[in-house]
mmCIF file of C-alpha atoms in Angstrom:
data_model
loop_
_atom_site.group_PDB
_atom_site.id
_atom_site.type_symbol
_atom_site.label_atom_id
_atom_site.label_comp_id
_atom_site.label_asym_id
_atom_site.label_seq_id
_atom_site.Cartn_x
_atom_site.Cartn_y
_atom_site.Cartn_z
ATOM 1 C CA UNK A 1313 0.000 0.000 0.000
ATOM 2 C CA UNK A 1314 1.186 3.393 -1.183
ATOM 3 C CA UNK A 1315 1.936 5.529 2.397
ATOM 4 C CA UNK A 1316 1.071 8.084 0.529
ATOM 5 C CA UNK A 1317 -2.675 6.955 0.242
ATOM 6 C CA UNK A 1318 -3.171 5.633 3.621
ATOM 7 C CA UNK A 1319 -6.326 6.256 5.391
ATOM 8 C CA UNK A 1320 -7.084 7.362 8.581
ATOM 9 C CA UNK A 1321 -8.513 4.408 10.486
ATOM 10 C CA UNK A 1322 -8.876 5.438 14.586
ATOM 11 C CA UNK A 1323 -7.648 9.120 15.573
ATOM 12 C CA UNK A 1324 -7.357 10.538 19.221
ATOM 13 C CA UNK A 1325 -6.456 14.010 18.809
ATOM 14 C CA UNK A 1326 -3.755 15.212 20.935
ATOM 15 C CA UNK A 1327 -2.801 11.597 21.066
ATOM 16 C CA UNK A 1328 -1.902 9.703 17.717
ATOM 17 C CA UNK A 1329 -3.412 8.227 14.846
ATOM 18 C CA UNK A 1330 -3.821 4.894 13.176
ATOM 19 C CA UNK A 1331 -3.568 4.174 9.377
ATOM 20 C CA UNK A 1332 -4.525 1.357 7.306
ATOM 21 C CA UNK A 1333 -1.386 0.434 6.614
ATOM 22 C CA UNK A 1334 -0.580 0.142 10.455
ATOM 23 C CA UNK A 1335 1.201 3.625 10.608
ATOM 24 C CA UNK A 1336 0.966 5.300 13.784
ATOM 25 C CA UNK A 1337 1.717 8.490 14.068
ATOM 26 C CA UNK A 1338 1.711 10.733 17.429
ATOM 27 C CA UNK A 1339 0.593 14.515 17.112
ATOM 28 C CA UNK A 1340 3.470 15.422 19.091
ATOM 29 C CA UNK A 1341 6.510 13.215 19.753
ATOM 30 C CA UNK A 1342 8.170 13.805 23.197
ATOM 31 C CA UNK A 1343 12.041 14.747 23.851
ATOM 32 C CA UNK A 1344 14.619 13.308 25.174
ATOM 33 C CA UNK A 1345 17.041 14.954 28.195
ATOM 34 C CA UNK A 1346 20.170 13.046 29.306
ATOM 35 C CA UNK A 1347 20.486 12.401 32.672
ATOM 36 C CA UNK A 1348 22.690 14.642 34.704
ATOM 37 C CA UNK A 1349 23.906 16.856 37.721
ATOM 38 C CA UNK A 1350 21.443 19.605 37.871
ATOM 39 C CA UNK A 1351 23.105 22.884 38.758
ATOM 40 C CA UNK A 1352 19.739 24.606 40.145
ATOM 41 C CA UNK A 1353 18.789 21.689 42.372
ATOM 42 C CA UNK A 1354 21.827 19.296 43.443
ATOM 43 C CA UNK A 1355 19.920 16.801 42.149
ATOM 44 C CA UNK A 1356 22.195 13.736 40.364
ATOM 45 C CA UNK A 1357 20.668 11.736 38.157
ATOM 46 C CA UNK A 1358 21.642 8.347 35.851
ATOM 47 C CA UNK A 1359 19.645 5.804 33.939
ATOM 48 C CA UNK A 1360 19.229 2.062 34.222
ATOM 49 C CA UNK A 1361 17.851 -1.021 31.970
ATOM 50 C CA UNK A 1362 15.758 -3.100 33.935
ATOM 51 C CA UNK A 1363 14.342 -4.929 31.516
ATOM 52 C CA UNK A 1364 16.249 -5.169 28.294
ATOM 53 C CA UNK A 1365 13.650 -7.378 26.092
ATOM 54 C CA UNK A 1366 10.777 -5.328 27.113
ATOM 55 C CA UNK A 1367 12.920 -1.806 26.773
ATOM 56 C CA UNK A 1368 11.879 -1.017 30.227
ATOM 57 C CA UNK A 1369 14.180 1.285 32.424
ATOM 58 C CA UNK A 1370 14.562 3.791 34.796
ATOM 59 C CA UNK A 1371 15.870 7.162 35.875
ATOM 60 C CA UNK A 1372 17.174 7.235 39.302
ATOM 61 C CA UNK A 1373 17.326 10.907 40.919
ATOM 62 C CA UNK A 1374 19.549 11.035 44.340
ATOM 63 C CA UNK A 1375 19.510 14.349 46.006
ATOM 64 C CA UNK A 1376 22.854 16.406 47.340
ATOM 65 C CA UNK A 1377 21.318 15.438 50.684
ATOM 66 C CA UNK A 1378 22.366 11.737 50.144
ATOM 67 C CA UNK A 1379 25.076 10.616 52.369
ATOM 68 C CA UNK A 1380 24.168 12.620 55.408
ATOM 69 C CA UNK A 1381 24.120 10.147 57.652
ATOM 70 C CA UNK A 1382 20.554 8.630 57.120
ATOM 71 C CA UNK A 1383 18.907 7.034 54.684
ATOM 72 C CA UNK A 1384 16.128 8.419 52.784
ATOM 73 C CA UNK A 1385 12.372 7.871 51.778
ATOM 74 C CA UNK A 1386 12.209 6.266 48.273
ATOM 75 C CA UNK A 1387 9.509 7.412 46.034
ATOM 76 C CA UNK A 1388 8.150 5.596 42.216
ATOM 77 C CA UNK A 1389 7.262 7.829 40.099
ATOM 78 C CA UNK A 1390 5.049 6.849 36.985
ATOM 79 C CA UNK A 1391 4.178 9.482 34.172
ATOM 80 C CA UNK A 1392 1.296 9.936 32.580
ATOM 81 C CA UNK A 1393 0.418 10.688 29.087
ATOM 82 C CA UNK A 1394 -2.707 8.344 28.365
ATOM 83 C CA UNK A 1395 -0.808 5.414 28.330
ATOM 84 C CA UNK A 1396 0.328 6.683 24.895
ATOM 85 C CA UNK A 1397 2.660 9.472 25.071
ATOM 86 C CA UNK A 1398 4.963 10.853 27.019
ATOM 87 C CA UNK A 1399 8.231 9.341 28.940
ATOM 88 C CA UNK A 1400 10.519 9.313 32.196
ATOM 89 C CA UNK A 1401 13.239 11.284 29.859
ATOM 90 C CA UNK A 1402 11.583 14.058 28.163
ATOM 91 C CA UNK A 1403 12.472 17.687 29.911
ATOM 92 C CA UNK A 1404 8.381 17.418 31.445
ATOM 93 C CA UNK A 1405 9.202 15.166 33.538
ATOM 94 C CA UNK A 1406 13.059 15.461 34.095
ATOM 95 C CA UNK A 1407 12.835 18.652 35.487
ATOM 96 C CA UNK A 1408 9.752 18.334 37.252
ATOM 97 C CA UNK A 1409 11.211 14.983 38.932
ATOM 98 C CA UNK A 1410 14.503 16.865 39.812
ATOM 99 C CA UNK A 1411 12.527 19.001 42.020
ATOM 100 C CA UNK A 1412 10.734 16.882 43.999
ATOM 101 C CA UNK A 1413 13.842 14.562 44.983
ATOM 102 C CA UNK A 1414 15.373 18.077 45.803
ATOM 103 C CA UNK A 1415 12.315 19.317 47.596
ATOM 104 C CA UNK A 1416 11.037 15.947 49.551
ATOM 105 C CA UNK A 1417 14.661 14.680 50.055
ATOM 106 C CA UNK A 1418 14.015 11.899 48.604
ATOM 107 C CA UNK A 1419 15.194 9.210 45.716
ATOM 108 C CA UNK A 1420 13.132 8.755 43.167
ATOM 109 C CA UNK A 1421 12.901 6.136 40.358
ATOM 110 C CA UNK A 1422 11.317 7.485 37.015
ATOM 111 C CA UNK A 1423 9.915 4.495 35.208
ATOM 112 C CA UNK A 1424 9.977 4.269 31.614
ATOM 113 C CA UNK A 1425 7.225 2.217 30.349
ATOM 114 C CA UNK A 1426 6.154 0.720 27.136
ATOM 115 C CA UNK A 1427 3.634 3.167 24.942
ATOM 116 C CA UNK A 1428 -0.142 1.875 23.785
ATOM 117 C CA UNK A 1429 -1.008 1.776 21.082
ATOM 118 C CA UNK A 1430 2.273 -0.001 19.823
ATOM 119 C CA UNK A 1431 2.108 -1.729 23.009
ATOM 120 C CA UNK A 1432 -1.291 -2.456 24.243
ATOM 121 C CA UNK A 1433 -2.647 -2.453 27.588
ATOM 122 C CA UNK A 1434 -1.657 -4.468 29.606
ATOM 123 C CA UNK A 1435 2.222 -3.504 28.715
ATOM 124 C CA UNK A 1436 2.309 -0.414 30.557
ATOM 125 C CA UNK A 1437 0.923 -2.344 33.988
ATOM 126 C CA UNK A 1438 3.022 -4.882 33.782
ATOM 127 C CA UNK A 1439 6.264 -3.045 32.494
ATOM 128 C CA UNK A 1440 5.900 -0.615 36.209
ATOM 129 C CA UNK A 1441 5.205 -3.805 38.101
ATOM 130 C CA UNK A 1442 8.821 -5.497 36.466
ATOM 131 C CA UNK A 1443 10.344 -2.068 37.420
ATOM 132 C CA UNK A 1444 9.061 -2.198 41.013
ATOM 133 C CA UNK A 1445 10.086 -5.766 41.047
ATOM 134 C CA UNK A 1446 13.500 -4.456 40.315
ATOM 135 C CA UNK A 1447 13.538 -1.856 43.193
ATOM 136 C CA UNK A 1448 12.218 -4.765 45.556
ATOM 137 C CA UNK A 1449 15.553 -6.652 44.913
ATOM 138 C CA UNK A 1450 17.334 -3.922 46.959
ATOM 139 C CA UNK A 1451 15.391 -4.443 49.539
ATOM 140 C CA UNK A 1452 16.327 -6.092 52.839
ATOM 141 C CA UNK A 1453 20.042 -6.677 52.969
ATOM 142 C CA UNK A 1454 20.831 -4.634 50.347
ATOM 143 C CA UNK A 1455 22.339 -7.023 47.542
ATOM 144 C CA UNK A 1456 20.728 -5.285 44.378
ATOM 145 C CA UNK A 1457 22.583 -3.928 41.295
ATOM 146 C CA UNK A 1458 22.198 -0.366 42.104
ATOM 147 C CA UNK A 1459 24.461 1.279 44.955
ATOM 148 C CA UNK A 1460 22.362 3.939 45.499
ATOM 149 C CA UNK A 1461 19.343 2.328 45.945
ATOM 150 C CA UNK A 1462 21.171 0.378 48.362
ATOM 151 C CA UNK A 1463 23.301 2.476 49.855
ATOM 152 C CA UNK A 1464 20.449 5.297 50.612
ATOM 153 C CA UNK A 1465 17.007 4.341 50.007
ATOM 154 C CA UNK A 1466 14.784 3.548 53.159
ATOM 155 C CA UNK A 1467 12.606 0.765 52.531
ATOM 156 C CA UNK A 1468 10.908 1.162 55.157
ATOM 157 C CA UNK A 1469 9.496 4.122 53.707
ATOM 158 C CA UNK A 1470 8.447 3.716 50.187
ATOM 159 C CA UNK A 1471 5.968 6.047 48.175
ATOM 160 C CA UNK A 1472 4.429 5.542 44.684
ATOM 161 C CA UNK A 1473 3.293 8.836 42.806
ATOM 162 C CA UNK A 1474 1.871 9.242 39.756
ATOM 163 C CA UNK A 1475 0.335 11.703 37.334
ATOM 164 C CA UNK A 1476 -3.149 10.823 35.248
ATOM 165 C CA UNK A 1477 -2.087 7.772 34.215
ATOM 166 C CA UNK A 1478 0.291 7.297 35.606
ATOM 167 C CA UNK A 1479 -1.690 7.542 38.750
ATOM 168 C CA UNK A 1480 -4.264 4.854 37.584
ATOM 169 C CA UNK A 1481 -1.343 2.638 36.815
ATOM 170 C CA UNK A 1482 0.212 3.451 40.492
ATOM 171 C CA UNK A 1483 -3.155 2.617 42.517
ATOM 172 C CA UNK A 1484 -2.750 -0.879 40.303
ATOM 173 C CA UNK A 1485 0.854 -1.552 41.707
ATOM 174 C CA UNK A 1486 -0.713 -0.846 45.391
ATOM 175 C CA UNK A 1487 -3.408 -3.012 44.922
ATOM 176 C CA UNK A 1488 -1.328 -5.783 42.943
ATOM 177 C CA UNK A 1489 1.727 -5.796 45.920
ATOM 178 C CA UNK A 1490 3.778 -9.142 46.003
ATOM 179 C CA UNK A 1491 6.381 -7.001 47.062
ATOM 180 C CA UNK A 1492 9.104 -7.312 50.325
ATOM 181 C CA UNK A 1493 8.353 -3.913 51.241
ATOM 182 C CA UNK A 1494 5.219 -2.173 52.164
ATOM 183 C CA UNK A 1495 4.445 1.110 50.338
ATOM 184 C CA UNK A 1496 3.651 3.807 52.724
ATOM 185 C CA UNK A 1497 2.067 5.980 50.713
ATOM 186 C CA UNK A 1498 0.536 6.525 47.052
ATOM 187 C CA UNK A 1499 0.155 9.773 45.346
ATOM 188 C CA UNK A 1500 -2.437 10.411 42.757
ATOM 189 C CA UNK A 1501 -1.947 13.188 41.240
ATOM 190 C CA UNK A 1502 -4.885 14.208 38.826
ATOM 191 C CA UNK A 1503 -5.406 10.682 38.492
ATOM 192 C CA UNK A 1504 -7.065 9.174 35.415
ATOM 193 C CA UNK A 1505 -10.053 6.504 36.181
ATOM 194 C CA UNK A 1506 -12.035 6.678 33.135
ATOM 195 C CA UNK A 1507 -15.262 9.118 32.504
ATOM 196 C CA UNK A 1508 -17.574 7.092 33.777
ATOM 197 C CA UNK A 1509 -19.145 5.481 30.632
ATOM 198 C CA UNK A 1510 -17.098 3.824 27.754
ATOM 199 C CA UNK A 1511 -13.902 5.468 26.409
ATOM 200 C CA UNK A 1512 -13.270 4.989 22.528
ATOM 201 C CA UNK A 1513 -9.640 5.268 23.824
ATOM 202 C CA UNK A 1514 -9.531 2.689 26.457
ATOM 203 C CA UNK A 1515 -11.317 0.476 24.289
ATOM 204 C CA UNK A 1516 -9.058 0.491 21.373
ATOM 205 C CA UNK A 1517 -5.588 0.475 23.434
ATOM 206 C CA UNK A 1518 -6.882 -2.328 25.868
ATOM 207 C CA UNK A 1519 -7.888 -5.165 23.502
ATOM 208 C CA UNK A 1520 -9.403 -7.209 26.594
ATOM 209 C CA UNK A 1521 -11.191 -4.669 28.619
ATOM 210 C CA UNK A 1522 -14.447 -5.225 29.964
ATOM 211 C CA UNK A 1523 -15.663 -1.249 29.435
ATOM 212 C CA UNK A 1524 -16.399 1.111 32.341
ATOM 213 C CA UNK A 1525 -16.465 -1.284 34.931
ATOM 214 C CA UNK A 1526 -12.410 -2.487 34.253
ATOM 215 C CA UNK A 1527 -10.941 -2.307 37.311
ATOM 216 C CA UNK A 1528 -7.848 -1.576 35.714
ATOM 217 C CA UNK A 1529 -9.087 1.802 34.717
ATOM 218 C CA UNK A 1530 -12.006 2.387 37.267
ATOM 219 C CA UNK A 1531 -10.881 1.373 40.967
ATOM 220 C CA UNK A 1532 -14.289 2.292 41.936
ATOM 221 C CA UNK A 1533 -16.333 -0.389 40.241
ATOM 222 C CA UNK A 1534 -16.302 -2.696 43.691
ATOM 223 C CA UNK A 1535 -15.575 -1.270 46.863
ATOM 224 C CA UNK A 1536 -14.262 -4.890 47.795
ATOM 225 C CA UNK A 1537 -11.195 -3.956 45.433
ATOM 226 C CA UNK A 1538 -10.349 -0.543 46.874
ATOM 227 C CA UNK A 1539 -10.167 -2.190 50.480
ATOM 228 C CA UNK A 1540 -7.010 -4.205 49.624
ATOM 229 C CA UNK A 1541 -5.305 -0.921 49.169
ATOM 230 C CA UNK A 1542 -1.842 -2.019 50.241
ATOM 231 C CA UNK A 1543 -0.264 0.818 51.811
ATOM 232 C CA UNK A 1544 -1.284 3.255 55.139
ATOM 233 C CA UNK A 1545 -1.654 6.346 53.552
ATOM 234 C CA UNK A 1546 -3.123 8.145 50.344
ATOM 235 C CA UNK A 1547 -3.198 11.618 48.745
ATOM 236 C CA UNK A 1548 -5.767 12.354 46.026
ATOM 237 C CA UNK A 1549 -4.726 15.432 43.688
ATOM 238 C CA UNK A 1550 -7.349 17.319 41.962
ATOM 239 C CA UNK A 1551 -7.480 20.495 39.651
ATOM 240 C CA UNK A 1552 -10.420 22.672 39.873
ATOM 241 C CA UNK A 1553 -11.280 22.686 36.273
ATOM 242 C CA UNK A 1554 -9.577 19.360 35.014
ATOM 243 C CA UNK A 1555 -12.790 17.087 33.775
ATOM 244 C CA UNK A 1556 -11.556 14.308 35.393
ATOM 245 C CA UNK A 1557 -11.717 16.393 38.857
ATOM 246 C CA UNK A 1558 -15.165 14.490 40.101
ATOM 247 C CA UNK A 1559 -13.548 11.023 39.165
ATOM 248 C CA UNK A 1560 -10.472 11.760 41.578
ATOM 249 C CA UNK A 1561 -13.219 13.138 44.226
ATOM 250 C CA UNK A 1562 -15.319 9.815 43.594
ATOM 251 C CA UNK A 1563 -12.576 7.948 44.602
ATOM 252 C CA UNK A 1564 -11.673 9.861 47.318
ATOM 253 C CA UNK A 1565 -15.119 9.498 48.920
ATOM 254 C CA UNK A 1566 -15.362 5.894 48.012
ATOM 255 C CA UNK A 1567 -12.095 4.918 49.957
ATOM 256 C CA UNK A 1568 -13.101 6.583 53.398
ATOM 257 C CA UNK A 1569 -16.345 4.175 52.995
ATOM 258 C CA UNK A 1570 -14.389 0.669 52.439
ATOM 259 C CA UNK A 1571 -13.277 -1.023 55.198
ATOM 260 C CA UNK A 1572 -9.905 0.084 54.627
ATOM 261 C CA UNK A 1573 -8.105 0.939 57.794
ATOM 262 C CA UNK A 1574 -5.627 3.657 55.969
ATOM 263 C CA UNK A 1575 -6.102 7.448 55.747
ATOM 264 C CA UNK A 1576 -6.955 9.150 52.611
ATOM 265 C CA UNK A 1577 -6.131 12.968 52.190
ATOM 266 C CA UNK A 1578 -7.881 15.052 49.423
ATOM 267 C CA UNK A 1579 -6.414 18.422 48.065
ATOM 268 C CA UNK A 1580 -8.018 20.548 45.070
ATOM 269 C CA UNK A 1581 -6.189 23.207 43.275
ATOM 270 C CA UNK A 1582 -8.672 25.498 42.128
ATOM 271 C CA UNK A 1583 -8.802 27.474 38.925
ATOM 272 C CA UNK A 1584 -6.229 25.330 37.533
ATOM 273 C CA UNK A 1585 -6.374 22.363 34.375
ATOM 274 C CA UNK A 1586 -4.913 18.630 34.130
ATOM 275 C CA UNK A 1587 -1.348 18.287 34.771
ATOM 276 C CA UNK A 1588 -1.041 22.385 35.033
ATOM 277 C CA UNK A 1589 2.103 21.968 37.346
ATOM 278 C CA UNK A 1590 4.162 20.236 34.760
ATOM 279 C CA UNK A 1591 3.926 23.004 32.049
ATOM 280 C CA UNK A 1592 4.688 26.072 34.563
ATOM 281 C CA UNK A 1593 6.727 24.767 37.660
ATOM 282 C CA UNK A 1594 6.958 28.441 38.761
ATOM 283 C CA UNK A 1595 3.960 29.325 39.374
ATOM 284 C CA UNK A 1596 2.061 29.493 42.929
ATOM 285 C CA UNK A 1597 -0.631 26.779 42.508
ATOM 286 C CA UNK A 1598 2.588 24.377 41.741
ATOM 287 C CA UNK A 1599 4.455 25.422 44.376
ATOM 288 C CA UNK A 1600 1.523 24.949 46.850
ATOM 289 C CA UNK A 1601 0.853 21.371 44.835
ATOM 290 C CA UNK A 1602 4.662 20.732 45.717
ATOM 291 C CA UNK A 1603 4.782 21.590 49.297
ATOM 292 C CA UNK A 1604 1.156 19.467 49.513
ATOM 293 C CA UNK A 1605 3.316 16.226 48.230
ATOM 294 C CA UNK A 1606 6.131 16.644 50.443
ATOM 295 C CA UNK A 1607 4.396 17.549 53.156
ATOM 296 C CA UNK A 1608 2.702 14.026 52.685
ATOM 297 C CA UNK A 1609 5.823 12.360 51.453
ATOM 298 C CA UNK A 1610 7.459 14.021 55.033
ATOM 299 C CA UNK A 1611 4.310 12.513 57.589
#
């Protein structure tokens, strides 16, 4: 088939779209920063392969406060992007990630997951849950291939953050556990649990999916499943005008009704859109949205 003449099969603007010839092609392709020393923050950063047939890796971010004398809380970090776009190593995220290890004290391990709709659902799940895996091996006495994770990194208290979802993939990893550590905390940050009716986008990237009710998309679909929450504490991010606002406050009430014997934190930045801290770190509503996380991250 002639490129040239290839049709337009599925599109999801702002996303990508499919061709009849099996082209995909993203509206916007992400870059690509190198990991480094960052002169405004301290912050060191390096990459790792975790999972070489799968392309799944890492970023690991170690603050200047490494070394002190202590060790220090450990967070996951999963980006968003609608399972589609997006990645640990594009400046969004690098920068953004630099500055909460600086600002929370913490290390942090970017995953870089497999894209939909190259790689369907469940890649994405089960590319974090390898990379998790791979953090787990440092737990205990120590003996994983990373020094710094096990040199510095308190397992004891272990936090998994994510942004839209990202966050819907992080509340999976919670829920899924089979881990040697506990997490402590998760972080949803403008999380991403469907719109309450079917999604032509779900659908196409998640061959399998049962529609609205996938528990892989919708933690609220059985309160039973939201009461295995494996971890003591949770902080639900919301944006004032962000359409997906009443799905994080759905599952914010839903939670405090389970049986669950964790605490669940809600806080709503209003006036502001999805994601709005990752395109304009300066501004005050980040700032507060910053100090919120580490404030959480800190107990």
């Amino acid at each position: 088939m002639n490129p040239e003449t290839a049709q337009v099969t599925h599109d999801f603007p702002s996303l990508f779209r499919v061709y009849d010839n099996g082209q995909i092609a993203r509206y916007q392709e992400h870059d690509f920063v190198p990991p480094s020393l960052d002169p405004k923050t301290g912050v060191e950063s390096r990459d790792v392969v975790i999972s070489p047939e799968n392309n799944v890796s890492a970023r690991i971010y170690l603050p200047k406060t490494a070394g002190g004398g202590g060790k220090l809380p450990l967070i996951i970090y999963i980006h968003g992007g609608a399972f589609s776009i997006q990645s640990a190593f594009s400046s969004l995220y690098h920068y953004y990630i630099n500055e909460l290890a600086s600002e929370s004290g913490s290390i942090v391990v970017s995953i870089e997951y497999r894209l939909a709709p190259e790689h369907p659902i469940p890649a994405c799940y089960d590319d974090s849950y390898a990379a998790i895996k791979w953090v787990d091996s440092h737990a205990g006495a120590g003996q994983g291939p990373d020094p710094w994770l096990n040199e510095c990194a308190d397992f004891e208290r272990v936090y998994v953050a994510g942004d839209s979802a990202g966050a819907t993939i992080s509340h999976n990893m919670v829920i899924r556990g089979g881990f040697g550590f506990k997490f402590s905390g998760l972080i949803l940050i403008h999380p991403f649990f469907g719109i309450g009716e079917p999604n032509k986008l779900w659908d196409f990237i998640c061959p399998d999916t049962i529609g609205p009710q996938d528990l892989r998309l919708n933690p609220t679909a059985h309160l039973d499943h939201l009461s295995k929450l494996g971890c003591e504490r949770v902080l639900v991010c919301v944006a004032g005008k962000d359409s997906l606002r009443e799905r994080g406050w759905n599952y914010y009430q839903k939670l405090k009704n389970t049986d669950w014997e964790g605490v669940v934190e809600f806080f709503e930045t209003h006036g502001e859109d999805h994601v709005f801290h990752l395109f304009d770190r300066e501004c005050e509503n980040s700032i507060s949205l910053m100090k919120r996380i580490v404030s959480f991250i800190k107990g």
